[in-house]
Amino acid sequence: MHSLLDLVEEGLGVAVVPRHFRHKREALTALPLKGTGETVYETVAILPPSAATSPAARALMTLLEEEF
């Protein structure tokens, strides 16, 4: 999981992770995702620093915000 957060921190994408990872890196932003109402795990999308967010990552976040 930490390697995944390293990739996000380098601006190489976003990650959907269990909620308890939301405070692991101060440089990253956590966006809560709504589920189907049946909570198994509370998840968040972890975003890179805004200056490093690629167009593809922004497009994925738009999709996640619309769906969840």
PDB file of C-alpha atoms in Angstrom:
ATOM      1  CA  MET A   1       0.000   0.000   0.000  1.00  0.00           C
ATOM      2  CA  HIS A   2       2.832   2.387   0.762  1.00  0.00           C
ATOM      3  CA  SER A   3       4.275   1.876  -2.727  1.00  0.00           C
ATOM      4  CA  LEU A   4       0.897   2.812  -4.158  1.00  0.00           C
ATOM      5  CA  LEU A   5       0.882   6.008  -2.106  1.00  0.00           C
ATOM      6  CA  ASP A   6       4.432   6.725  -3.343  1.00  0.00           C
ATOM      7  CA  LEU A   7       3.178   6.544  -6.940  1.00  0.00           C
ATOM      8  CA  VAL A   8       0.299   8.907  -6.188  1.00  0.00           C
ATOM      9  CA  GLU A   9       2.640  11.317  -4.426  1.00  0.00           C
ATOM     10  CA  GLU A  10       4.827  11.379  -7.556  1.00  0.00           C
ATOM     11  CA  GLY A  11       1.774  12.392  -9.615  1.00  0.00           C
ATOM     12  CA  LEU A  12       1.442   9.070 -11.450  1.00  0.00           C
ATOM     13  CA  GLY A  13      -2.230   8.568 -10.670  1.00  0.00           C
ATOM     14  CA  VAL A  14      -4.819   8.249  -7.955  1.00  0.00           C
ATOM     15  CA  ALA A  15      -5.661   5.340  -5.666  1.00  0.00           C
ATOM     16  CA  VAL A  16      -8.810   4.025  -4.047  1.00  0.00           C
ATOM     17  CA  VAL A  17      -7.804   2.773  -0.617  1.00  0.00           C
ATOM     18  CA  PRO A  18      -9.367   1.942   2.752  1.00  0.00           C
ATOM     19  CA  ARG A  19     -10.250   5.060   4.695  1.00  0.00           C
ATOM     20  CA  HIS A  20      -7.637   4.558   7.426  1.00  0.00           C
ATOM     21  CA  PHE A  21      -4.903   5.395   4.865  1.00  0.00           C
ATOM     22  CA  ARG A  22      -6.257   8.931   4.376  1.00  0.00           C
ATOM     23  CA  HIS A  23      -3.794  10.576   6.783  1.00  0.00           C
ATOM     24  CA  LYS A  24      -0.658   8.621   5.861  1.00  0.00           C
ATOM     25  CA  ARG A  25       0.768  11.376   3.646  1.00  0.00           C
ATOM     26  CA  GLU A  26       0.260  15.076   4.336  1.00  0.00           C
ATOM     27  CA  ALA A  27       0.956  16.068   0.708  1.00  0.00           C
ATOM     28  CA  LEU A  28      -1.950  13.942  -0.561  1.00  0.00           C
ATOM     29  CA  THR A  29      -5.655  14.708  -0.452  1.00  0.00           C
ATOM     30  CA  ALA A  30      -8.330  12.158   0.483  1.00  0.00           C
ATOM     31  CA  LEU A  31     -11.738  12.373  -1.184  1.00  0.00           C
ATOM     32  CA  PRO A  32     -14.439  10.278   0.548  1.00  0.00           C
ATOM     33  CA  LEU A  33     -16.376   8.013  -1.817  1.00  0.00           C
ATOM     34  CA  LYS A  34     -20.025   7.157  -1.288  1.00  0.00           C
ATOM     35  CA  GLY A  35     -20.893   3.518  -1.574  1.00  0.00           C
ATOM     36  CA  THR A  36     -24.036   1.563  -2.281  1.00  0.00           C
ATOM     37  CA  GLY A  37     -25.267   1.899   1.278  1.00  0.00           C
ATOM     38  CA  GLU A  38     -23.854  -1.463   2.343  1.00  0.00           C
ATOM     39  CA  THR A  39     -20.591  -0.490   3.978  1.00  0.00           C
ATOM     40  CA  VAL A  40     -17.955  -3.186   3.948  1.00  0.00           C
ATOM     41  CA  TYR A  41     -15.007  -0.792   3.910  1.00  0.00           C
ATOM     42  CA  GLU A  42     -15.131   2.965   3.914  1.00  0.00           C
ATOM     43  CA  THR A  43     -12.968   4.044   1.005  1.00  0.00           C
ATOM     44  CA  VAL A  44     -11.347   7.253  -0.135  1.00  0.00           C
ATOM     45  CA  ALA A  45      -9.611   8.307  -3.318  1.00  0.00           C
ATOM     46  CA  ILE A  46      -6.091   9.531  -2.650  1.00  0.00           C
ATOM     47  CA  LEU A  47      -5.053  12.425  -4.874  1.00  0.00           C
ATOM     48  CA  PRO A  48      -1.600  13.735  -5.688  1.00  0.00           C
ATOM     49  CA  PRO A  49      -0.660  17.330  -4.935  1.00  0.00           C
ATOM     50  CA  SER A  50      -2.743  19.475  -7.312  1.00  0.00           C
ATOM     51  CA  ALA A  51       0.256  20.672  -9.320  1.00  0.00           C
ATOM     52  CA  ALA A  52       1.163  17.045 -10.096  1.00  0.00           C
ATOM     53  CA  THR A  53      -2.327  15.840 -11.028  1.00  0.00           C
ATOM     54  CA  SER A  54      -2.324  14.584 -14.616  1.00  0.00           C
ATOM     55  CA  PRO A  55      -5.243  15.063 -17.031  1.00  0.00           C
ATOM     56  CA  ALA A  56      -5.966  11.323 -16.781  1.00  0.00           C
ATOM     57  CA  ALA A  57      -6.087  11.494 -12.976  1.00  0.00           C
ATOM     58  CA  ARG A  58      -8.436  14.495 -13.146  1.00  0.00           C
ATOM     59  CA  ALA A  59     -10.690  12.587 -15.574  1.00  0.00           C
ATOM     60  CA  LEU A  60     -10.792   9.589 -13.234  1.00  0.00           C
ATOM     61  CA  MET A  61     -11.665  11.820 -10.291  1.00  0.00           C
ATOM     62  CA  THR A  62     -14.505  13.399 -12.282  1.00  0.00           C
ATOM     63  CA  LEU A  63     -15.850   9.917 -13.018  1.00  0.00           C
ATOM     64  CA  LEU A  64     -15.537   8.847  -9.374  1.00  0.00           C
ATOM     65  CA  GLU A  65     -17.293  12.003  -8.156  1.00  0.00           C
ATOM     66  CA  GLU A  66     -20.179  11.387 -10.593  1.00  0.00           C
ATOM     67  CA  GLU A  67     -20.529   7.703  -9.705  1.00  0.00           C
ATOM     68  CA  PHE A  68     -19.862   7.825  -5.992  1.00  0.00           C
TER      69      PHE A  68
END
